[in-house]
Coordinates of C-alpha atoms in Angstrom, one line a residue:
M1 CA 69.1 -14.2 -20.8
E2 CA 72.1 -16.0 -19.2
H3 CA 72.2 -17.1 -15.7
H4 CA 75.7 -17.1 -14.1
A5 CA 76.6 -19.2 -11.1
E6 CA 78.5 -17.5 -8.3
A7 CA 82.3 -17.5 -8.7
A8 CA 84.1 -19.7 -6.2
P9 CA 85.7 -17.8 -3.1
S10 CA 89.1 -16.6 -4.2
T11 CA 92.1 -17.7 -1.8
I12 CA 94.0 -14.6 -2.7
D13 CA 93.4 -11.3 -0.6
T14 CA 92.3 -8.7 -2.9
P15 CA 91.9 -5.1 -1.6
V16 CA 88.3 -3.8 -1.6
R17 CA 87.9 -0.5 -3.3
T18 CA 85.5 1.5 -1.3
I19 CA 83.7 5.0 -2.3
D20 CA 82.5 7.3 0.4
I21 CA 79.1 8.4 -0.6
P22 CA 77.5 10.9 1.6
A23 CA 74.0 10.0 3.1
R24 CA 71.1 11.4 1.3
D25 CA 67.6 12.6 2.2
I26 CA 65.1 9.7 1.6
G27 CA 63.4 11.9 -1.1
E28 CA 66.6 11.9 -3.1
I29 CA 66.5 8.0 -3.6
T30 CA 62.7 7.8 -4.1
A31 CA 61.2 8.0 -7.7
A32 CA 58.6 10.7 -8.3
P33 CA 55.1 9.1 -8.0
M34 CA 53.4 7.9 -11.1
P35 CA 49.7 7.3 -10.0
A36 CA 47.6 5.5 -12.8
H37 CA 44.2 7.0 -13.9
R38 CA 41.7 4.9 -12.1
L39 CA 38.3 4.1 -13.4
E40 CA 35.0 3.5 -11.4
W41 CA 35.3 -0.2 -11.5
E42 CA 38.8 -0.3 -10.4
N43 CA 37.9 1.8 -7.3
R44 CA 35.0 -0.7 -6.6
L45 CA 37.5 -3.6 -6.9
L46 CA 39.9 -1.9 -4.5
D47 CA 37.4 -0.9 -2.0
G48 CA 35.7 -4.4 -1.9
D49 CA 36.9 -7.9 -0.7
A50 CA 37.0 -9.7 -4.2
L51 CA 40.6 -9.3 -4.5
Q52 CA 41.2 -11.2 -1.3
K53 CA 38.7 -13.8 -2.2
I54 CA 40.1 -14.3 -5.7
A55 CA 43.8 -14.6 -4.4
T56 CA 42.9 -17.1 -1.9
E57 CA 41.3 -19.4 -4.3
V58 CA 43.8 -18.7 -7.2
D59 CA 46.7 -19.1 -4.8
G60 CA 49.2 -17.4 -7.1
P61 CA 49.6 -14.3 -9.3
F62 CA 46.6 -13.7 -11.8
H63 CA 45.3 -11.1 -14.1
V64 CA 42.0 -9.4 -13.7
M65 CA 40.0 -8.7 -16.9
Y66 CA 36.8 -6.4 -17.0
P67 CA 35.4 -6.9 -20.5
A68 CA 32.7 -4.2 -20.1
R69 CA 35.3 -1.6 -20.4
I70 CA 36.4 -3.2 -24.0
I71 CA 32.9 -2.8 -25.1
E72 CA 32.9 1.0 -24.0
N73 CA 36.5 1.5 -25.9
I74 CA 34.9 -0.1 -29.1
Q75 CA 32.0 2.3 -28.9
A76 CA 34.0 5.2 -28.4
F77 CA 35.9 4.5 -31.5
R78 CA 32.7 3.8 -33.5
T79 CA 31.3 7.1 -32.3
V80 CA 34.1 8.9 -33.9
F81 CA 33.3 7.4 -37.3
N82 CA 29.6 8.0 -36.6
N83 CA 30.1 11.7 -35.9
S84 CA 32.3 12.2 -39.0
G85 CA 29.8 10.4 -41.2
L86 CA 32.4 8.1 -42.4
T87 CA 32.1 4.4 -43.0
G88 CA 34.6 2.9 -40.6
S89 CA 35.7 -0.6 -39.5
I90 CA 37.4 -1.5 -36.2
Y91 CA 39.6 -4.6 -36.0
Y92 CA 41.0 -5.5 -32.5
G93 CA 44.7 -6.4 -32.7
K94 CA 44.6 -9.8 -31.2
K95 CA 48.3 -9.8 -30.4
A96 CA 47.7 -7.4 -27.5
N97 CA 45.9 -9.9 -25.3
K98 CA 44.8 -13.3 -26.2
S99 CA 42.1 -13.6 -23.6
P100 CA 38.8 -15.1 -24.8
C101 CA 36.8 -12.5 -23.0
V102 CA 38.5 -10.0 -25.2
I103 CA 37.1 -11.8 -28.3
A104 CA 33.7 -12.1 -26.6
A105 CA 33.7 -8.3 -26.0
C106 CA 34.6 -7.6 -29.7
L107 CA 31.5 -10.0 -30.7
A108 CA 29.2 -8.1 -28.5
A109 CA 30.3 -4.7 -29.7
G110 CA 30.5 -5.8 -33.4
A111 CA 34.1 -5.3 -33.9
G112 CA 36.3 -7.4 -36.1
V113 CA 39.6 -9.0 -35.3
D114 CA 43.1 -8.7 -36.7
V115 CA 45.2 -11.8 -36.5
A116 CA 48.6 -13.0 -37.8
S117 CA 48.7 -16.7 -37.3
V118 CA 46.6 -19.8 -37.7
G119 CA 46.2 -20.1 -34.0
E120 CA 44.9 -16.5 -33.7
L121 CA 42.6 -17.0 -36.5
K122 CA 41.2 -20.3 -35.2
S123 CA 40.7 -18.6 -31.8
A124 CA 38.9 -15.6 -33.1
R125 CA 36.5 -17.9 -35.1
A126 CA 35.9 -20.2 -32.1
G127 CA 34.9 -17.2 -30.2
G128 CA 32.2 -16.4 -32.7
I129 CA 33.8 -13.8 -34.9
A130 CA 32.7 -14.1 -38.6
G131 CA 35.5 -15.0 -41.0
A132 CA 34.5 -12.0 -43.2
D133 CA 35.3 -9.7 -40.0
L134 CA 38.8 -10.9 -39.8
M135 CA 41.9 -9.0 -41.1
V136 CA 44.9 -11.3 -41.7
T137 CA 48.2 -9.5 -41.3
G138 CA 51.7 -10.3 -41.0
P139 CA 54.7 -11.0 -43.4
A140 CA 55.3 -14.1 -45.6
K141 CA 52.3 -15.9 -44.3
S142 CA 52.3 -19.7 -44.3
D143 CA 50.4 -21.7 -47.1
Q144 CA 48.3 -22.9 -44.3
L145 CA 47.4 -19.3 -43.2
L146 CA 46.6 -18.4 -46.7
V147 CA 44.4 -21.1 -47.4
L148 CA 42.4 -20.8 -44.1
A149 CA 42.0 -17.1 -44.5
A150 CA 40.7 -17.4 -48.0
R151 CA 38.3 -20.2 -47.0
E152 CA 36.9 -17.9 -44.3
N153 CA 36.7 -15.1 -46.5
A154 CA 38.8 -13.0 -44.4
V155 CA 40.6 -9.8 -45.7
I156 CA 44.2 -10.5 -46.3
A157 CA 46.8 -8.0 -46.0
I158 CA 49.4 -8.9 -48.6
D159 CA 53.1 -8.0 -47.9
T160 CA 54.8 -9.1 -51.1
A161 CA 54.0 -10.0 -54.7
A162 CA 55.4 -13.3 -54.1
E163 CA 52.8 -13.8 -51.4
L164 CA 50.2 -12.7 -53.7
R165 CA 51.4 -15.3 -56.4
R166 CA 51.0 -18.0 -53.7
L167 CA 47.5 -17.0 -52.8
A168 CA 46.6 -16.9 -56.6
T169 CA 47.5 -20.7 -56.8
I170 CA 44.8 -21.6 -54.3
D171 CA 41.6 -22.8 -55.9
R172 CA 39.5 -20.4 -53.9
S173 CA 38.6 -16.7 -54.1
A174 CA 40.2 -14.1 -51.7
R175 CA 39.9 -10.7 -50.5
I176 CA 43.0 -8.6 -50.2
V177 CA 44.6 -5.2 -49.4
L178 CA 48.1 -4.5 -50.4
R179 CA 50.3 -3.4 -47.6
V180 CA 52.3 -0.2 -48.4
L181 CA 55.9 0.7 -47.3
P182 CA 55.4 4.3 -46.0
D183 CA 57.6 7.1 -47.7
G184 CA 60.9 7.2 -45.7
S185 CA 60.3 4.1 -43.8
S186 CA 63.0 1.5 -43.1
S187 CA 60.4 -1.1 -42.1
R188 CA 60.7 -4.6 -43.2
F189 CA 57.1 -4.7 -43.9
G190 CA 55.2 -3.4 -46.8
M191 CA 55.8 -2.8 -50.5
T192 CA 57.7 0.0 -52.7
E193 CA 56.0 1.8 -55.5
T194 CA 57.4 -0.6 -58.0
E195 CA 56.3 -3.7 -56.1
L196 CA 52.9 -2.2 -55.5
D197 CA 52.4 -1.8 -59.3
D198 CA 53.3 -5.3 -59.9
A199 CA 50.9 -6.6 -57.1
V200 CA 48.1 -4.6 -58.6
R201 CA 48.7 -6.1 -62.0
L202 CA 48.8 -9.5 -60.5
A203 CA 45.6 -9.0 -58.7
A204 CA 43.8 -8.5 -62.0
R205 CA 42.5 -12.3 -61.7
E206 CA 39.0 -13.5 -61.2
S207 CA 39.8 -15.1 -57.9
I208 CA 41.4 -12.1 -56.3
R209 CA 39.4 -9.1 -55.3
L210 CA 41.7 -6.0 -54.4
E211 CA 39.6 -4.1 -51.8
G212 CA 42.2 -1.5 -51.1
F213 CA 45.5 -0.7 -49.3
S214 CA 46.9 -0.8 -45.6
F215 CA 50.0 0.6 -43.9
H216 CA 51.4 0.7 -40.5
L217 CA 53.5 3.6 -39.0
G218 CA 55.6 3.4 -35.7
G219 CA 55.1 6.2 -33.3
Y220 CA 51.9 8.0 -32.5
N221 CA 51.5 10.8 -34.9
A222 CA 48.2 11.6 -35.9
A223 CA 49.1 14.1 -38.9
A224 CA 51.5 11.3 -40.5
R225 CA 48.8 8.8 -40.5
A226 CA 46.4 11.1 -42.1
D227 CA 49.0 12.3 -44.9
Q228 CA 49.7 8.6 -45.7
A229 CA 46.0 7.8 -45.8
A230 CA 45.4 10.8 -48.2
K231 CA 48.2 9.4 -50.5
L232 CA 46.4 6.0 -50.5
I233 CA 43.1 7.5 -51.8
E234 CA 44.8 8.2 -55.1
K235 CA 46.0 4.5 -55.3
C236 CA 42.3 3.4 -54.6
V237 CA 41.1 5.6 -57.5
A238 CA 43.9 4.3 -59.9
A239 CA 43.1 0.6 -58.9
R240 CA 39.4 1.3 -59.7
D241 CA 40.5 2.6 -63.1
L242 CA 41.9 -1.0 -63.5
G243 CA 38.5 -2.7 -62.4
H244 CA 39.3 -3.3 -58.8
P245 CA 36.7 -2.3 -56.0
A246 CA 39.4 -0.8 -54.0
A247 CA 37.1 0.9 -51.2
T248 CA 39.2 0.4 -48.2
I249 CA 42.2 2.0 -46.4
S250 CA 43.6 0.7 -43.4
I251 CA 45.7 2.8 -41.2
G252 CA 46.6 0.1 -38.6
G253 CA 47.1 0.8 -34.9
G254 CA 49.1 2.8 -32.8
F255 CA 46.4 4.7 -30.9
G256 CA 48.1 6.1 -27.9
V257 CA 46.9 5.3 -24.2
D258 CA 46.9 7.7 -21.2
Y259 CA 48.3 5.9 -18.3
V260 CA 49.2 8.7 -15.8
P261 CA 48.4 12.4 -15.4
E262 CA 50.5 14.9 -17.4
D263 CA 52.2 16.4 -14.4
A264 CA 53.4 13.2 -13.1
W265 CA 54.7 12.1 -16.5
K266 CA 56.6 15.5 -17.0
T267 CA 58.0 15.4 -13.5
F268 CA 59.4 11.9 -14.0
C269 CA 61.0 12.6 -17.4
A270 CA 62.6 15.8 -16.2
Q271 CA 64.0 14.4 -13.0
A272 CA 64.6 10.8 -13.6
N273 CA 68.1 9.6 -12.5
P274 CA 70.0 6.4 -11.4
M275 CA 69.6 7.4 -7.7
W276 CA 65.9 6.5 -8.1
F277 CA 66.6 2.9 -9.1
H278 CA 67.9 -0.2 -7.6
G279 CA 71.5 -0.8 -8.3
C280 CA 71.7 2.9 -9.7
R281 CA 70.2 1.6 -13.1
E282 CA 70.2 4.2 -15.7
P283 CA 66.7 5.2 -16.6
K284 CA 66.3 5.4 -20.5
V285 CA 63.4 7.7 -20.5
D286 CA 63.7 8.3 -24.2
S287 CA 63.0 4.6 -24.8
Y288 CA 59.9 4.5 -22.5
Y289 CA 56.3 4.2 -23.8
P290 CA 54.8 7.7 -23.5
Y291 CA 52.7 7.0 -20.5
H292 CA 51.0 10.4 -20.8
F293 CA 49.3 10.9 -23.9
P294 CA 47.3 13.8 -24.4
V295 CA 44.8 12.8 -27.2
P296 CA 44.6 9.0 -26.7
G297 CA 42.5 6.4 -28.4
P298 CA 39.5 7.7 -30.1
G299 CA 40.6 11.1 -29.7
M300 CA 43.6 10.5 -31.8
L301 CA 41.4 8.9 -34.5
A302 CA 39.3 12.1 -34.5
A303 CA 42.7 14.0 -35.0
V304 CA 43.6 11.8 -37.9
L305 CA 40.3 12.4 -39.6
R306 CA 40.5 16.3 -39.1
H307 CA 44.0 16.6 -40.4
G308 CA 44.1 17.9 -43.9
N309 CA 40.3 17.3 -44.3
L310 CA 40.7 13.5 -44.5
T311 CA 37.1 12.9 -43.6
E312 CA 36.0 14.9 -46.6
K313 CA 38.3 13.3 -48.9
L314 CA 37.4 9.8 -47.8
R315 CA 33.8 10.5 -48.3
A316 CA 34.2 12.1 -51.6
A317 CA 36.1 9.0 -52.8
K318 CA 33.6 6.6 -51.1
I319 CA 36.2 5.0 -49.0
R320 CA 35.9 3.0 -45.9
L321 CA 38.6 3.5 -43.3
A322 CA 39.9 0.5 -41.2
V323 CA 41.6 0.7 -37.8
E324 CA 43.5 -2.0 -36.0
P325 CA 43.9 -0.8 -32.4
G326 CA 45.2 -3.2 -29.7
R327 CA 46.4 -1.6 -26.8
A328 CA 43.8 1.5 -27.0
L329 CA 40.8 -1.1 -26.9
L330 CA 42.0 -2.7 -23.8
D331 CA 42.9 0.7 -21.9
G332 CA 41.5 0.4 -18.4
A333 CA 40.4 -3.2 -19.2
G334 CA 42.6 -5.2 -16.7
S335 CA 45.2 -5.3 -14.0
T336 CA 47.8 -7.7 -12.6
V337 CA 47.9 -9.1 -9.2
F338 CA 50.7 -10.5 -7.1
R339 CA 50.9 -11.5 -3.5
I340 CA 54.1 -10.2 -1.6
Q341 CA 55.9 -13.3 -0.2
G342 CA 59.2 -11.5 0.9
V343 CA 60.4 -8.2 2.2
K344 CA 64.1 -7.1 2.8
T345 CA 65.4 -3.7 3.7
R346 CA 68.7 -2.4 2.1
I347 CA 70.6 0.8 2.1
A348 CA 71.3 3.2 -0.8
H349 CA 73.2 6.4 -0.4
G350 CA 72.7 6.1 3.3
Q351 CA 68.9 5.7 3.3
P352 CA 67.0 2.6 3.7
Y353 CA 64.6 1.2 1.3
D354 CA 62.5 -2.1 0.7
I355 CA 62.9 -4.8 -1.9
L356 CA 59.9 -6.9 -2.4
T357 CA 59.5 -10.3 -3.8
V358 CA 56.3 -11.2 -5.3
N359 CA 54.9 -14.6 -6.2
G360 CA 55.5 -14.5 -9.8
S361 CA 57.9 -12.9 -12.2
S362 CA 58.4 -9.9 -14.5
L363 CA 57.7 -12.3 -17.5
S364 CA 54.0 -11.3 -16.4
L365 CA 54.7 -7.7 -16.8
S366 CA 56.1 -7.5 -20.4
E367 CA 57.3 -4.0 -20.5
Q368 CA 60.2 -4.8 -18.3
W369 CA 61.9 -7.3 -20.7
F370 CA 62.2 -4.5 -23.3
D371 CA 65.1 -2.6 -21.5
S372 CA 62.2 -0.4 -20.2
E373 CA 60.1 0.2 -17.1
Y374 CA 56.5 -0.1 -16.7
L375 CA 55.7 3.1 -14.9
P376 CA 52.2 3.4 -13.8
D377 CA 52.6 2.7 -9.8
P378 CA 51.3 -0.5 -8.6
V379 CA 48.8 -0.3 -5.5
L380 CA 49.7 -1.9 -2.2
W381 CA 46.6 -3.5 -1.1
P382 CA 44.7 -3.1 1.5
K383 CA 44.9 0.6 2.2
R384 CA 46.4 1.2 5.8
P385 CA 48.1 4.1 7.5
G386 CA 51.9 4.2 7.6
D387 CA 54.8 6.2 6.3
V388 CA 56.0 6.7 2.9
T389 CA 58.5 3.9 2.1
P390 CA 60.7 3.7 -1.0
T391 CA 60.1 0.4 -2.4
C392 CA 61.3 -1.7 -5.5
V393 CA 59.7 -5.0 -6.7
G394 CA 61.4 -8.2 -7.7
G395 CA 60.1 -11.5 -9.0
S396 CA 60.6 -15.1 -7.6
T397 CA 63.1 -16.4 -9.9
C398 CA 66.7 -16.7 -9.5
L399 CA 67.6 -14.0 -12.1
E400 CA 69.1 -10.7 -10.9
E401 CA 67.3 -9.0 -13.7
D402 CA 64.0 -10.4 -12.7
M403 CA 62.4 -7.0 -11.4
L404 CA 59.0 -5.7 -11.8
S405 CA 59.9 -2.4 -10.7
W406 CA 63.6 -1.3 -10.6
R407 CA 62.7 2.2 -9.3
R408 CA 62.0 3.0 -5.7
I409 CA 58.3 3.7 -5.5
P410 CA 57.0 5.9 -2.7
F411 CA 54.6 3.4 -1.2
P412 CA 52.3 4.8 1.3
R413 CA 53.5 2.5 4.2
P414 CA 55.9 -0.6 4.5
A415 CA 54.6 -3.7 2.6
T416 CA 54.2 -6.9 4.4
T417 CA 53.7 -10.4 3.3
E418 CA 50.0 -10.2 4.0
D419 CA 49.6 -7.7 1.3
L420 CA 48.6 -7.9 -2.5
L421 CA 50.3 -5.7 -5.3
I422 CA 48.3 -4.6 -8.0
Y423 CA 49.8 -3.2 -11.4
P424 CA 47.0 -1.1 -13.1
N425 CA 46.1 -1.0 -16.6
T426 CA 48.0 -4.1 -17.7
A427 CA 45.7 -5.6 -20.3
G428 CA 47.3 -4.1 -23.2
Y429 CA 50.6 -6.1 -24.2
Q430 CA 51.7 -6.7 -20.5
M431 CA 49.9 -9.8 -19.7
D432 CA 50.9 -12.2 -22.5
S433 CA 53.8 -10.9 -24.6
N434 CA 56.4 -12.7 -22.7
E435 CA 54.7 -14.9 -20.5
S436 CA 56.7 -18.2 -19.6
P437 CA 56.5 -21.0 -17.2
F438 CA 60.2 -20.5 -16.4
H439 CA 61.2 -22.3 -13.1
E440 CA 58.1 -24.1 -13.7
L441 CA 56.1 -21.2 -12.2
P442 CA 52.5 -21.2 -13.2
I443 CA 51.4 -18.7 -15.8
P444 CA 49.0 -16.5 -14.1
P445 CA 45.2 -17.1 -15.1
K446 CA 43.0 -14.6 -16.1
V447 CA 39.9 -13.9 -14.0
V448 CA 37.1 -12.1 -15.7
L449 CA 34.8 -9.7 -13.6
R450 CA 31.3 -8.8 -14.1
S451 CA 29.6 -6.2 -12.0
S452 CA 27.1 -8.0 -9.4
P453 CA 23.4 -7.3 -9.8
D454 CA 23.5 -4.5 -7.1
G455 CA 26.4 -2.8 -8.8
R456 CA 28.6 -2.9 -5.7
Q457 CA 30.6 -5.9 -6.1
F458 CA 31.7 -8.2 -8.6
D459 CA 30.9 -11.8 -9.7
W460 CA 34.0 -13.5 -11.2
N461 CA 35.0 -16.7 -13.0
L462 CA 38.3 -17.9 -14.7
D463 CA 38.6 -17.0 -18.3
T464 CA 37.8 -20.0 -20.6
D465 CA 37.7 -20.6 -24.4
D466 CA 33.9 -20.7 -24.3
F467 CA 33.5 -17.3 -22.5
A468 CA 30.6 -15.3 -23.6
I469 CA 29.0 -11.9 -22.7

């Protein structure tokens, strides 16, 4: 992103064009509220004094992680598999959050990890995940990653026949699944039917163990995932006829998360307009993540298994189903906290609103850097009485585009520089995807919470590579 210096003052008088905009009611410039679903642990955090203690000691923005919630989410996915009588495997999509405490939660709950780089693989292993419980994905993997994955006995998702040929030259046995290009997909990942046939033949070597097939679909359509999985049952059967074990189908991730209530989401989508946004920014509602998802996470997995009797088909063929959720395992497992360090008032359409500057940047709230908007409303803390104040939120860098919230959020009172601002449910993708020490600002550390023995407050410590549950 370019940063343009201000132009030098002109010595030529230029007439200024003005537009007479009538004053509006303050409600017309204020976005519809988007309150996040809030879990019990989050209520305890907001009601206690831990936030202030952490903010004082960290002295900068920070992320809060609550790994007990991750364990609950993993167990909920496993319950769906158990209720279906189906053998299932859960691999956490590590790209969604690189915190060591997430790996510790996966280890405690018996989940595997999906990795796509040497660094991610080494990090998962250092956190205690067994090599056999890793799924290695990604395109055109480096020779170093292929060698390391084979050495660790990880399952390797092969994206091309050429990649399989490179793997076959390694003097070591390897477990693989072949990644399929779904019908009608324009993805750059996966293999066509012809390429798959070649790869299946190439896999007929003593050192290669073809364990099945995998695919990834964009969007959040349960039926499409079930239909694609059903087609791969046939491929598994055909591969078995050639002597391969072929007993696994991985359907990837993309299990939706429900961030906000249905009525709030529908109201926002129906009424969003430039008057709600700082600078009259045009909202691109069609490009936003679906912040209300009616059947999220484990419920979506159950819907996949129900569609077209997929469960019965998998059981009959004795096939294990693997899933690779990232965001869904992190649902409700963390928040991002900023201190407000500046407040100014501006006028839009004849009405005042506040612009806050926080002690960090939108690089720590990744959704804002995808021409989008992170919609769950931040919480102004502590809770105090006051009048509703439309408020947008900016970062502390010199970039005009460094906005954490372009929309004018209906804060319950005016904010002050004594306050904290908590963005809820940010553990999935928001914390790490675009972090940067731009301006040499510190990257927010992660703070891990544990419930205190009395269950009323929290014990906390900074996240470290040797974190254990």
